[in-house]
Coordinates of C-alpha atoms and ligand atoms in Angstrom, one line a residue:
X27 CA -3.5 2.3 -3.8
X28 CA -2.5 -1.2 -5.1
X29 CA -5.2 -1.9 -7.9
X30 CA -6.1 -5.0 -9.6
X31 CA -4.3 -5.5 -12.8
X32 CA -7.9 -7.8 -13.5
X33 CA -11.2 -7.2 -12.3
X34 CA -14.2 -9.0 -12.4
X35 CA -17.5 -9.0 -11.6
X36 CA -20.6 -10.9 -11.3
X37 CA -23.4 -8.3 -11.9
X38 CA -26.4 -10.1 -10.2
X39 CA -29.8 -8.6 -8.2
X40 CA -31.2 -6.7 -11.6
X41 CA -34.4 -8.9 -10.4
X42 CA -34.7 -8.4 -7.3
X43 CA -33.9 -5.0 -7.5
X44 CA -36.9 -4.2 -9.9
X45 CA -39.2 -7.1 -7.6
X46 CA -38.8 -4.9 -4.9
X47 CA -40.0 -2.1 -6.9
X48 CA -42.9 -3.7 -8.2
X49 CA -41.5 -3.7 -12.0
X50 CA -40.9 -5.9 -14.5
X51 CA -37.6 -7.8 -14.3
X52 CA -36.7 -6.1 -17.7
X53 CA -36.8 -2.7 -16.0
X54 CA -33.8 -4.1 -13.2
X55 CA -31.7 -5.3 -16.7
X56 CA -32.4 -2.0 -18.1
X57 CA -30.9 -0.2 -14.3
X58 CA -28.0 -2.6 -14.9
X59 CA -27.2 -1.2 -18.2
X60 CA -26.8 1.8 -17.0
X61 CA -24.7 0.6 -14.2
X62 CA -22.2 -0.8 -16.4
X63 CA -21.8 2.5 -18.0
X64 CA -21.2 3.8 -15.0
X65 CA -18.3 1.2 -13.6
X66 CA -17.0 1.0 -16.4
X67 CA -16.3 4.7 -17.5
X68 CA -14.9 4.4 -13.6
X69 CA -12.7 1.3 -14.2
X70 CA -11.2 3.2 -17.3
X71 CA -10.4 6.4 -15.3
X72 CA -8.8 4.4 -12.1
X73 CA -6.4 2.4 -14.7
X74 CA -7.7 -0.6 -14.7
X75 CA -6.4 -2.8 -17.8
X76 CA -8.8 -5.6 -17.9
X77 CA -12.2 -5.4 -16.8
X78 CA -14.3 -9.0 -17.4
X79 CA -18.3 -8.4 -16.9
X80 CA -20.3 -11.9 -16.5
X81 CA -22.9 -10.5 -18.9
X82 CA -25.2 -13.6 -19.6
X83 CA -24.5 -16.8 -18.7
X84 CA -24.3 -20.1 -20.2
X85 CA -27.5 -21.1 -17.8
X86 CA -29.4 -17.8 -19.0
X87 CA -30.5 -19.1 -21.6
X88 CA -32.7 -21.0 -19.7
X89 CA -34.9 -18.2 -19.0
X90 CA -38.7 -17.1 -20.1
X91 CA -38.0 -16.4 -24.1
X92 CA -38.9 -13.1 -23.3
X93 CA -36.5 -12.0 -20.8
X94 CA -33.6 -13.3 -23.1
X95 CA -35.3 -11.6 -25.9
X96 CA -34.8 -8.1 -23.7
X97 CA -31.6 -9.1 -22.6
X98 CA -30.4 -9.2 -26.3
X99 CA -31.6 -6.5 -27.3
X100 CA -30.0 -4.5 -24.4
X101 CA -26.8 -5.4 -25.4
X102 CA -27.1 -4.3 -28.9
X103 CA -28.8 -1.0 -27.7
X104 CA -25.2 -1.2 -25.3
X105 CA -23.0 -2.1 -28.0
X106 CA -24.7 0.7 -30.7
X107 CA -24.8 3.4 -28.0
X108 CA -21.2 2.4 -26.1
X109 CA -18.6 2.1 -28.7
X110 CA -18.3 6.1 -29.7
X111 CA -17.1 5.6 -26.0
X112 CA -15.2 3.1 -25.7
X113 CA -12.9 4.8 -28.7
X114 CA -13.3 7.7 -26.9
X115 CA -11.6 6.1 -23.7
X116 CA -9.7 4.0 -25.8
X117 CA -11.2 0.7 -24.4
X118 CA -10.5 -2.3 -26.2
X119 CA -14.0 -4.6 -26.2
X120 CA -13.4 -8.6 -25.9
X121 CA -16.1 -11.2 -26.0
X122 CA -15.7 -14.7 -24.1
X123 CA -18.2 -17.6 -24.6
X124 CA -20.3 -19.5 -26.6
X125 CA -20.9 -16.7 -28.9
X126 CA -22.2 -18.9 -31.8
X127 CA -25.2 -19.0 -29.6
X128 CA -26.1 -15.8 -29.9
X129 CA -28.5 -14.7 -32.7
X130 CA -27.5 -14.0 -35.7
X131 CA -27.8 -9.8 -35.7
X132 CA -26.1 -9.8 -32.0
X133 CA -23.2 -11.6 -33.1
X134 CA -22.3 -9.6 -36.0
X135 CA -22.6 -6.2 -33.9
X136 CA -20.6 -7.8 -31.2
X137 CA -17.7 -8.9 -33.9
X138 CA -18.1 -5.2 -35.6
X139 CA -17.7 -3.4 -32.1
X140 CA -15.0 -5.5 -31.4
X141 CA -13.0 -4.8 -34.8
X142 CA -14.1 -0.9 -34.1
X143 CA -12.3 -1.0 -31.0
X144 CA -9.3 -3.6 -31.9
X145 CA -6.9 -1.0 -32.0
X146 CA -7.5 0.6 -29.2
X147 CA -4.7 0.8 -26.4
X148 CA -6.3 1.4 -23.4
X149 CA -8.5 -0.6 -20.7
X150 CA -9.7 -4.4 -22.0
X151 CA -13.4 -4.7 -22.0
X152 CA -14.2 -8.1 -21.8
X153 CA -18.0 -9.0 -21.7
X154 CA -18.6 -13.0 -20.8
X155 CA -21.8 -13.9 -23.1
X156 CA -23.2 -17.4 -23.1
X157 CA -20.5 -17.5 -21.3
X158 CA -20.1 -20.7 -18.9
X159 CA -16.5 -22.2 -17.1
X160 CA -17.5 -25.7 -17.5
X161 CA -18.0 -25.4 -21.6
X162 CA -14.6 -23.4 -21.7
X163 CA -12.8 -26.1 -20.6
X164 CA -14.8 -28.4 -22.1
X165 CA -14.1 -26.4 -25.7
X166 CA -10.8 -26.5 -24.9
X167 CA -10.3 -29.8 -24.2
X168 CA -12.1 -31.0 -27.0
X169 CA -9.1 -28.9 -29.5
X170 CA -6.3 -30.9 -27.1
X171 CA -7.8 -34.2 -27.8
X172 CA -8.0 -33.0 -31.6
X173 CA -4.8 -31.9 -31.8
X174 CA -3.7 -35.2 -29.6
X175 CA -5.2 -37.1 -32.2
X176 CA -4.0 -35.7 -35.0
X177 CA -0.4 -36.8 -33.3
X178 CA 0.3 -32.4 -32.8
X179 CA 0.6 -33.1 -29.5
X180 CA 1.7 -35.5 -26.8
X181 CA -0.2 -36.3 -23.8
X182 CA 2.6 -35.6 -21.5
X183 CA 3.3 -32.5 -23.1
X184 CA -0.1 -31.3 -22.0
X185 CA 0.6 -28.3 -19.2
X186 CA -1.4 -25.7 -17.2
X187 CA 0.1 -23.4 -20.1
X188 CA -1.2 -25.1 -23.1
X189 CA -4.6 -25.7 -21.7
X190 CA -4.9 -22.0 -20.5
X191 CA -3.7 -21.2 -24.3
X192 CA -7.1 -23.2 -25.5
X193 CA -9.2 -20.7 -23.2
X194 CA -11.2 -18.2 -24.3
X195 CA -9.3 -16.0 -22.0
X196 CA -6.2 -16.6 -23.7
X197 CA -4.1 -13.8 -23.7
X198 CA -6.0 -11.8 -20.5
X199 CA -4.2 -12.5 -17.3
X200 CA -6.4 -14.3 -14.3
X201 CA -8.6 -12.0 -12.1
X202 CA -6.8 -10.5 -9.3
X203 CA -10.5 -9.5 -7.7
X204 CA -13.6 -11.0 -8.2
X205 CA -16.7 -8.3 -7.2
X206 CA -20.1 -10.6 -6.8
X207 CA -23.2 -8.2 -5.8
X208 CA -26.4 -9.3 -4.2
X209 CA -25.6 -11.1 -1.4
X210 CA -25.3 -14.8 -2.8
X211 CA -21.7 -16.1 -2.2
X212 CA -21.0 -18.1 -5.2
X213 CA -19.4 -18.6 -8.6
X214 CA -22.0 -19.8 -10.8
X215 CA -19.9 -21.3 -13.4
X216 CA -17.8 -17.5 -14.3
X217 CA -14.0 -18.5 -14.7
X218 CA -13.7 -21.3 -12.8
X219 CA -9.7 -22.3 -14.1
X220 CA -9.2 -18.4 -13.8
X221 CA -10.6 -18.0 -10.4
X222 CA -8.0 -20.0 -8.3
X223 CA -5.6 -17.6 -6.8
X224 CA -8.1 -15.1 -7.2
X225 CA -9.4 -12.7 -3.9
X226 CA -13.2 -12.9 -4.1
X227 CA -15.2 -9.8 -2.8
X228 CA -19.2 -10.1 -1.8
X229 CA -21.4 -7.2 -1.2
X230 CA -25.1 -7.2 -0.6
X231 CA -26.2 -4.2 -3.0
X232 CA -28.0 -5.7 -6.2
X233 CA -26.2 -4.3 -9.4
X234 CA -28.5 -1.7 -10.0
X235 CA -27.3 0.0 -6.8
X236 CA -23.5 -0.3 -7.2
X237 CA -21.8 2.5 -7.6
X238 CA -18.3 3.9 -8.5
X239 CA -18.3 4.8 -4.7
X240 CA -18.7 1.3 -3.9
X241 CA -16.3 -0.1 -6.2
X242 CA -14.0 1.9 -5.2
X243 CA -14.9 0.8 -1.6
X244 CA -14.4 -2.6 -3.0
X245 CA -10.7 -1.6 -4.0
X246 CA -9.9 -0.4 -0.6
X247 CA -10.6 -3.7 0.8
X248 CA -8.5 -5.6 -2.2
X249 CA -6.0 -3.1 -0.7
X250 CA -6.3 -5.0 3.0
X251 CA -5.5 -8.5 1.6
X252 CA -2.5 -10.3 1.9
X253 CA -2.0 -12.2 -1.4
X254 CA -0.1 -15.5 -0.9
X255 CA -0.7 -17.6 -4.0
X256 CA 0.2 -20.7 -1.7
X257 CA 3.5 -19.4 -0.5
X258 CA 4.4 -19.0 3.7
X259 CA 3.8 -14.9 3.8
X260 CA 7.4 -14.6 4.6
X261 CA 8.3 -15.7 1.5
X262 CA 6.1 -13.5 -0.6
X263 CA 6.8 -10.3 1.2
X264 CA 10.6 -11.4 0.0
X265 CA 9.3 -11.3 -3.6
X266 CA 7.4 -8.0 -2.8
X267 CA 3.7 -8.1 -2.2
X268 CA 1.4 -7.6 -4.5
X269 CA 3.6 -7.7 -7.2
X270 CA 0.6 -8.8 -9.9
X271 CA -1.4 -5.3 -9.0
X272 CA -0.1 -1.9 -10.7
X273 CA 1.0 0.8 -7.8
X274 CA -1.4 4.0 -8.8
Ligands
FPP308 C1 -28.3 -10.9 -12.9 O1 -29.5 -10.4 -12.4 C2 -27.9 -10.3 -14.1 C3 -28.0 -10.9 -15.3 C4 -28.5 -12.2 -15.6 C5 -27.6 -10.2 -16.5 C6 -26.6 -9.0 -16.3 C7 -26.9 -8.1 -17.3 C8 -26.8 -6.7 -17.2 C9 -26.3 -6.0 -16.1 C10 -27.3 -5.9 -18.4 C11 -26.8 -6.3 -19.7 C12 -25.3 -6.1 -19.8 C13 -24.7 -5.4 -20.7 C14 -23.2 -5.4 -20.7 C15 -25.4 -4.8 -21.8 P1 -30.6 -11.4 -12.1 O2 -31.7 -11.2 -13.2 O3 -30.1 -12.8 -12.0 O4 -31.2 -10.9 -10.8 P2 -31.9 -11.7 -9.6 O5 -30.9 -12.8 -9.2 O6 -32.2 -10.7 -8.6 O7 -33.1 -12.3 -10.3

Protein backbone atom coordinates (compact mmCIF):
# COMPACT_ATOMS: atom_id res chain seq x y z
CA UNK A 1 0.00 0.00 0.00
CA UNK A 2 1.12 3.54 -1.20
CA UNK A 3 1.17 5.60 2.14
CA UNK A 4 1.32 9.22 2.54
CA UNK A 5 4.79 10.55 3.15
CA UNK A 6 2.46 13.54 5.19
CA UNK A 7 -0.58 13.20 7.00
CA UNK A 8 -2.82 15.42 8.47
CA UNK A 9 -5.66 15.78 10.26
CA UNK A 10 -8.26 17.94 11.49
CA UNK A 11 -9.43 16.35 14.81
CA UNK A 12 -12.98 17.93 15.22
CA UNK A 13 -16.59 16.46 16.94
CA UNK A 14 -14.85 16.22 20.67
CA UNK A 15 -18.25 18.39 21.31
CA UNK A 16 -20.59 16.94 19.86
CA UNK A 17 -19.39 13.74 20.70
CA UNK A 18 -19.70 14.38 24.55
CA UNK A 19 -23.27 16.70 23.64
CA UNK A 20 -24.65 13.61 22.52
CA UNK A 21 -23.70 11.98 25.70
CA UNK A 22 -24.97 14.45 27.84
CA UNK A 23 -21.35 15.54 29.23
CA UNK A 24 -19.41 18.28 29.46
CA UNK A 25 -17.55 19.40 26.38
CA UNK A 26 -14.21 18.85 28.44
CA UNK A 27 -15.04 15.13 28.79
CA UNK A 28 -15.17 14.89 24.43
CA UNK A 29 -11.42 16.81 24.69
CA UNK A 30 -10.45 14.46 27.24
CA UNK A 31 -11.87 11.15 24.52
CA UNK A 32 -9.75 13.06 21.96
CA UNK A 33 -6.68 12.79 23.96
CA UNK A 34 -6.86 9.52 24.12
CA UNK A 35 -7.56 9.24 20.43
CA UNK A 36 -4.43 10.80 19.53
CA UNK A 37 -2.66 8.26 21.51
CA UNK A 38 -4.10 5.89 19.78
CA UNK A 39 -3.47 7.22 15.84
CA UNK A 40 -0.58 8.17 16.57
CA UNK A 41 1.12 5.02 18.21
CA UNK A 42 -0.68 3.64 14.69
CA UNK A 43 0.83 6.30 12.36
CA UNK A 44 4.30 5.37 13.95
CA UNK A 45 3.89 1.61 13.36
CA UNK A 46 2.49 2.01 9.59
CA UNK A 47 5.71 4.28 8.70
CA UNK A 48 4.44 7.36 8.47
CA UNK A 49 7.25 10.18 8.67
CA UNK A 50 5.29 13.22 9.37
CA UNK A 51 2.16 13.31 11.03
CA UNK A 52 0.65 17.21 11.58
CA UNK A 53 -2.38 17.20 14.25
CA UNK A 54 -4.51 20.70 14.04
CA UNK A 55 -4.43 20.71 17.95
CA UNK A 56 -5.95 24.19 18.75
CA UNK A 57 -6.50 26.71 16.54
CA UNK A 58 -5.74 30.28 16.06
CA UNK A 59 -9.75 30.90 16.44
CA UNK A 60 -9.84 28.66 19.71
CA UNK A 61 -8.95 31.01 21.59
CA UNK A 62 -11.99 32.44 21.28
CA UNK A 63 -13.65 30.08 23.41
CA UNK A 64 -15.35 30.14 27.14
CA UNK A 65 -11.97 30.83 29.30
CA UNK A 66 -12.74 27.63 30.73
CA UNK A 67 -12.69 25.28 27.95
CA UNK A 68 -9.19 26.75 26.86
CA UNK A 69 -8.16 26.49 30.39
CA UNK A 70 -8.91 22.43 30.02
CA UNK A 71 -7.68 22.38 26.75
CA UNK A 72 -4.24 23.52 28.10
CA UNK A 73 -3.99 21.67 30.58
CA UNK A 74 -4.64 18.50 28.53
CA UNK A 75 -1.88 19.11 26.54
CA UNK A 76 0.56 19.33 29.22
CA UNK A 77 -1.00 16.28 30.99
CA UNK A 78 -0.24 14.90 26.89
CA UNK A 79 3.04 16.26 26.68
CA UNK A 80 4.10 14.99 30.59
CA UNK A 81 2.51 11.56 30.02
CA UNK A 82 3.54 11.08 25.98
CA UNK A 83 7.17 11.82 25.71
CA UNK A 84 8.62 8.48 27.51
CA UNK A 85 6.71 7.34 24.26
CA UNK A 86 7.54 9.22 21.79
CA UNK A 87 11.42 8.26 22.71
CA UNK A 88 10.29 5.05 22.96
CA UNK A 89 8.94 5.10 19.21
CA UNK A 90 11.52 7.40 18.35
CA UNK A 91 9.05 10.21 17.35
CA UNK A 92 10.37 13.50 16.81
CA UNK A 93 7.72 16.25 18.36
CA UNK A 94 7.30 19.68 16.27
CA UNK A 95 5.27 22.64 17.21
CA UNK A 96 3.68 25.08 14.40
CA UNK A 97 1.91 28.34 15.38
CA UNK A 98 1.68 31.19 17.37
CA UNK A 99 3.21 29.54 20.32
CA UNK A 100 4.09 32.86 22.12
CA UNK A 101 0.49 32.74 22.80
CA UNK A 102 0.46 30.04 24.80
CA UNK A 103 0.88 30.49 28.62
CA UNK A 104 3.89 30.75 30.02
CA UNK A 105 4.14 26.88 31.83
CA UNK A 106 2.74 25.28 28.35
CA UNK A 107 5.33 26.81 26.36
CA UNK A 108 8.22 25.79 28.22
CA UNK A 109 6.96 22.01 28.51
CA UNK A 110 6.20 22.20 24.82
CA UNK A 111 9.98 23.63 24.03
CA UNK A 112 11.42 20.87 26.76
CA UNK A 113 9.48 17.87 25.00
CA UNK A 114 10.56 19.08 21.85
CA UNK A 115 14.43 19.27 22.91
CA UNK A 116 13.75 15.64 24.67
CA UNK A 117 12.75 14.28 21.55
CA UNK A 118 15.10 16.49 18.97
CA UNK A 119 17.18 13.68 18.32
CA UNK A 120 14.96 11.27 17.70
CA UNK A 121 15.00 9.59 14.09
CA UNK A 122 11.82 8.28 13.64
CA UNK A 123 8.09 9.53 12.71
CA UNK A 124 7.75 13.75 12.88
CA UNK A 125 5.11 14.68 15.36
CA UNK A 126 3.97 17.91 14.56
CA UNK A 127 1.13 19.48 16.81
CA UNK A 128 -0.41 22.85 15.14
CA UNK A 129 -1.15 25.09 18.46
CA UNK A 130 -2.57 28.58 18.12
CA UNK A 131 -1.97 27.56 15.01
CA UNK A 132 -3.84 29.56 12.09
CA UNK A 133 -2.79 29.60 7.93
CA UNK A 134 -3.72 33.19 7.56
CA UNK A 135 -1.11 34.38 10.52
CA UNK A 136 1.59 31.92 8.93
CA UNK A 137 1.69 33.77 6.04
CA UNK A 138 1.08 36.76 7.41
CA UNK A 139 4.37 36.00 9.91
CA UNK A 140 6.07 35.19 7.07
CA UNK A 141 5.53 37.94 5.07
CA UNK A 142 6.08 40.31 7.55
CA UNK A 143 10.19 38.72 7.84
CA UNK A 144 10.19 39.22 3.59
CA UNK A 145 9.19 42.73 3.88
CA UNK A 146 11.87 43.03 6.79
CA UNK A 147 14.41 41.51 5.07
CA UNK A 148 13.19 43.51 1.74
CA UNK A 149 13.73 46.49 3.68
CA UNK A 150 16.77 45.93 5.05
CA UNK A 151 17.92 45.66 1.05
CA UNK A 152 18.61 41.37 1.97
CA UNK A 153 16.37 40.79 -0.57
CA UNK A 154 14.93 41.85 -3.86
CA UNK A 155 11.38 41.83 -4.69
CA UNK A 156 11.77 39.83 -7.75
CA UNK A 157 13.74 37.48 -6.11
CA UNK A 158 10.82 36.60 -3.91
CA UNK A 159 9.68 32.76 -5.05
CA UNK A 160 7.23 29.98 -3.82
CA UNK A 161 10.64 28.67 -2.20
CA UNK A 162 11.59 31.53 -0.19
CA UNK A 163 8.26 32.21 1.09
CA UNK A 164 7.63 28.46 2.03
CA UNK A 165 11.27 28.83 3.72
CA UNK A 166 9.55 31.70 6.16
CA UNK A 167 6.76 29.00 7.12
CA UNK A 168 6.42 27.52 10.12
CA UNK A 169 6.42 24.32 8.20
CA UNK A 170 9.73 24.87 6.88
CA UNK A 171 11.57 21.93 6.47
CA UNK A 172 8.29 19.31 6.60
CA UNK A 173 7.13 18.49 3.17
CA UNK A 174 3.20 19.51 2.16
CA UNK A 175 0.43 17.04 3.23
CA UNK A 176 -0.09 14.28 0.88
CA UNK A 177 -3.67 13.50 2.83
CA UNK A 178 -5.65 15.65 4.71
CA UNK A 179 -8.16 13.43 7.29
CA UNK A 180 -11.13 16.00 8.54
CA UNK A 181 -13.65 14.06 10.94
CA UNK A 182 -17.11 15.06 11.80
CA UNK A 183 -18.83 15.62 8.89
CA UNK A 184 -18.09 19.39 8.16
CA UNK A 185 -16.16 19.74 4.80
CA UNK A 186 -13.84 22.52 5.34
CA UNK A 187 -10.32 23.87 6.11
CA UNK A 188 -10.79 26.18 8.78
CA UNK A 189 -7.66 28.09 8.34
CA UNK A 190 -5.08 24.58 8.89
CA UNK A 191 -2.28 24.92 6.15
CA UNK A 192 -3.75 26.73 3.69
CA UNK A 193 -0.24 27.37 1.38
CA UNK A 194 0.43 23.57 2.28
CA UNK A 195 -2.94 22.24 1.27
CA UNK A 196 -2.89 22.95 -2.50
CA UNK A 197 -2.00 19.70 -4.21
CA UNK A 198 -3.07 17.98 -1.31
CA UNK A 199 -6.01 14.91 -1.52
CA UNK A 200 -8.52 15.85 1.16
CA UNK A 201 -10.48 12.98 2.95
CA UNK A 202 -13.99 13.59 5.06
CA UNK A 203 -15.53 11.17 7.30
CA UNK A 204 -18.48 11.62 9.57
CA UNK A 205 -17.21 9.95 12.89
CA UNK A 206 -16.36 12.82 15.56
CA UNK A 207 -12.66 12.33 16.76
CA UNK A 208 -13.52 10.54 19.70
CA UNK A 209 -14.65 7.67 17.54
CA UNK A 210 -11.85 7.32 15.02
CA UNK A 211 -10.01 4.64 15.15
CA UNK A 212 -6.77 3.02 13.78
CA UNK A 213 -9.34 0.85 11.82
CA UNK A 214 -10.61 3.83 10.28
CA UNK A 215 -7.49 5.44 9.46
CA UNK A 216 -6.30 2.89 8.01
CA UNK A 217 -9.69 2.75 6.01
CA UNK A 218 -8.79 6.30 5.33
CA UNK A 219 -5.41 5.05 3.70
CA UNK A 220 -7.05 2.58 1.47
CA UNK A 221 -9.00 5.22 -0.09
CA UNK A 222 -5.70 7.64 -0.48
CA UNK A 223 -4.66 4.38 -2.20
CA UNK A 224 -7.76 4.79 -4.92
CA UNK A 225 -6.64 8.38 -5.93
CA UNK A 226 -5.01 9.38 -8.91
CA UNK A 227 -2.60 12.22 -7.99
CA UNK A 228 -2.06 14.61 -10.88
CA UNK A 229 -0.56 17.83 -9.38
CA UNK A 230 -2.00 19.69 -12.52
CA UNK A 231 -0.38 17.47 -15.03
CA UNK A 232 -2.69 15.39 -18.05
CA UNK A 233 -2.61 11.70 -16.21
CA UNK A 234 -0.64 10.48 -19.12
CA UNK A 235 1.97 12.43 -18.23
CA UNK A 236 2.26 11.51 -14.62
CA UNK A 237 1.90 7.85 -14.96
CA UNK A 238 5.25 8.54 -17.32
CA UNK A 239 6.93 10.03 -14.21
CA UNK A 240 5.50 7.10 -12.10
CA UNK A 241 2.46 7.66 -9.88
CA UNK A 242 2.56 8.48 -6.68
CA UNK A 243 6.05 9.08 -6.64
CA UNK A 244 5.69 11.58 -3.30
CA UNK A 245 4.10 8.40 -1.16
CA UNK A 246 6.69 5.70 0.22
CA UNK A 247 5.69 2.00 -1.25
CA UNK A 248 5.20 -0.19 2.28
C1 LIG B 1 -12.50 19.97 17.85
O1 LIG B 1 -13.61 19.56 18.55
C2 LIG B 1 -11.29 19.77 18.57
C3 LIG B 1 -10.55 20.76 19.15
C4 LIG B 1 -10.91 22.18 19.16
C5 LIG B 1 -9.31 20.46 19.83
C6 LIG B 1 -8.67 19.17 19.46
C7 LIG B 1 -8.00 18.72 20.65
C8 LIG B 1 -7.85 17.44 21.06
C9 LIG B 1 -8.21 16.26 20.27
C10 LIG B 1 -7.28 17.18 22.39
C11 LIG B 1 -5.99 17.88 22.66
C12 LIG B 1 -4.91 17.42 21.76
C13 LIG B 1 -3.69 17.06 22.16
C14 LIG B 1 -2.67 16.72 21.14
C15 LIG B 1 -3.33 16.97 23.57
P1 LIG B 1 -14.72 20.61 18.81
O2 LIG B 1 -14.65 21.01 20.23
O3 LIG B 1 -14.64 21.72 17.82
O4 LIG B 1 -15.99 19.76 18.54
P2 LIG B 1 -17.41 20.26 18.05
O5 LIG B 1 -17.20 20.87 16.69
O6 LIG B 1 -18.23 19.02 18.01
O7 LIG B 1 -17.88 21.26 19.06
Amino acid sequence: MYLPRHLAIIMDGNGRWARQRGLPRILGHQQGVEVVRGIVEECSKLGISWLTLYAFSFENWGRPEEEVEALMELLATYLRNEVPTMLKHGIRLNVIGDTGRLPGAVATMLDESVERTRSQTGMVLTLALSYGARDEITRAMRKLASAAARGEVEPEDISEQRIAAQLDTVGLPDPDFLIRTSGEMRISNFLLWQLAYTELYFTETLWPDFSPDQLRQALHEYNRRERRFGLTAEQRSKEGNQEEGGRH
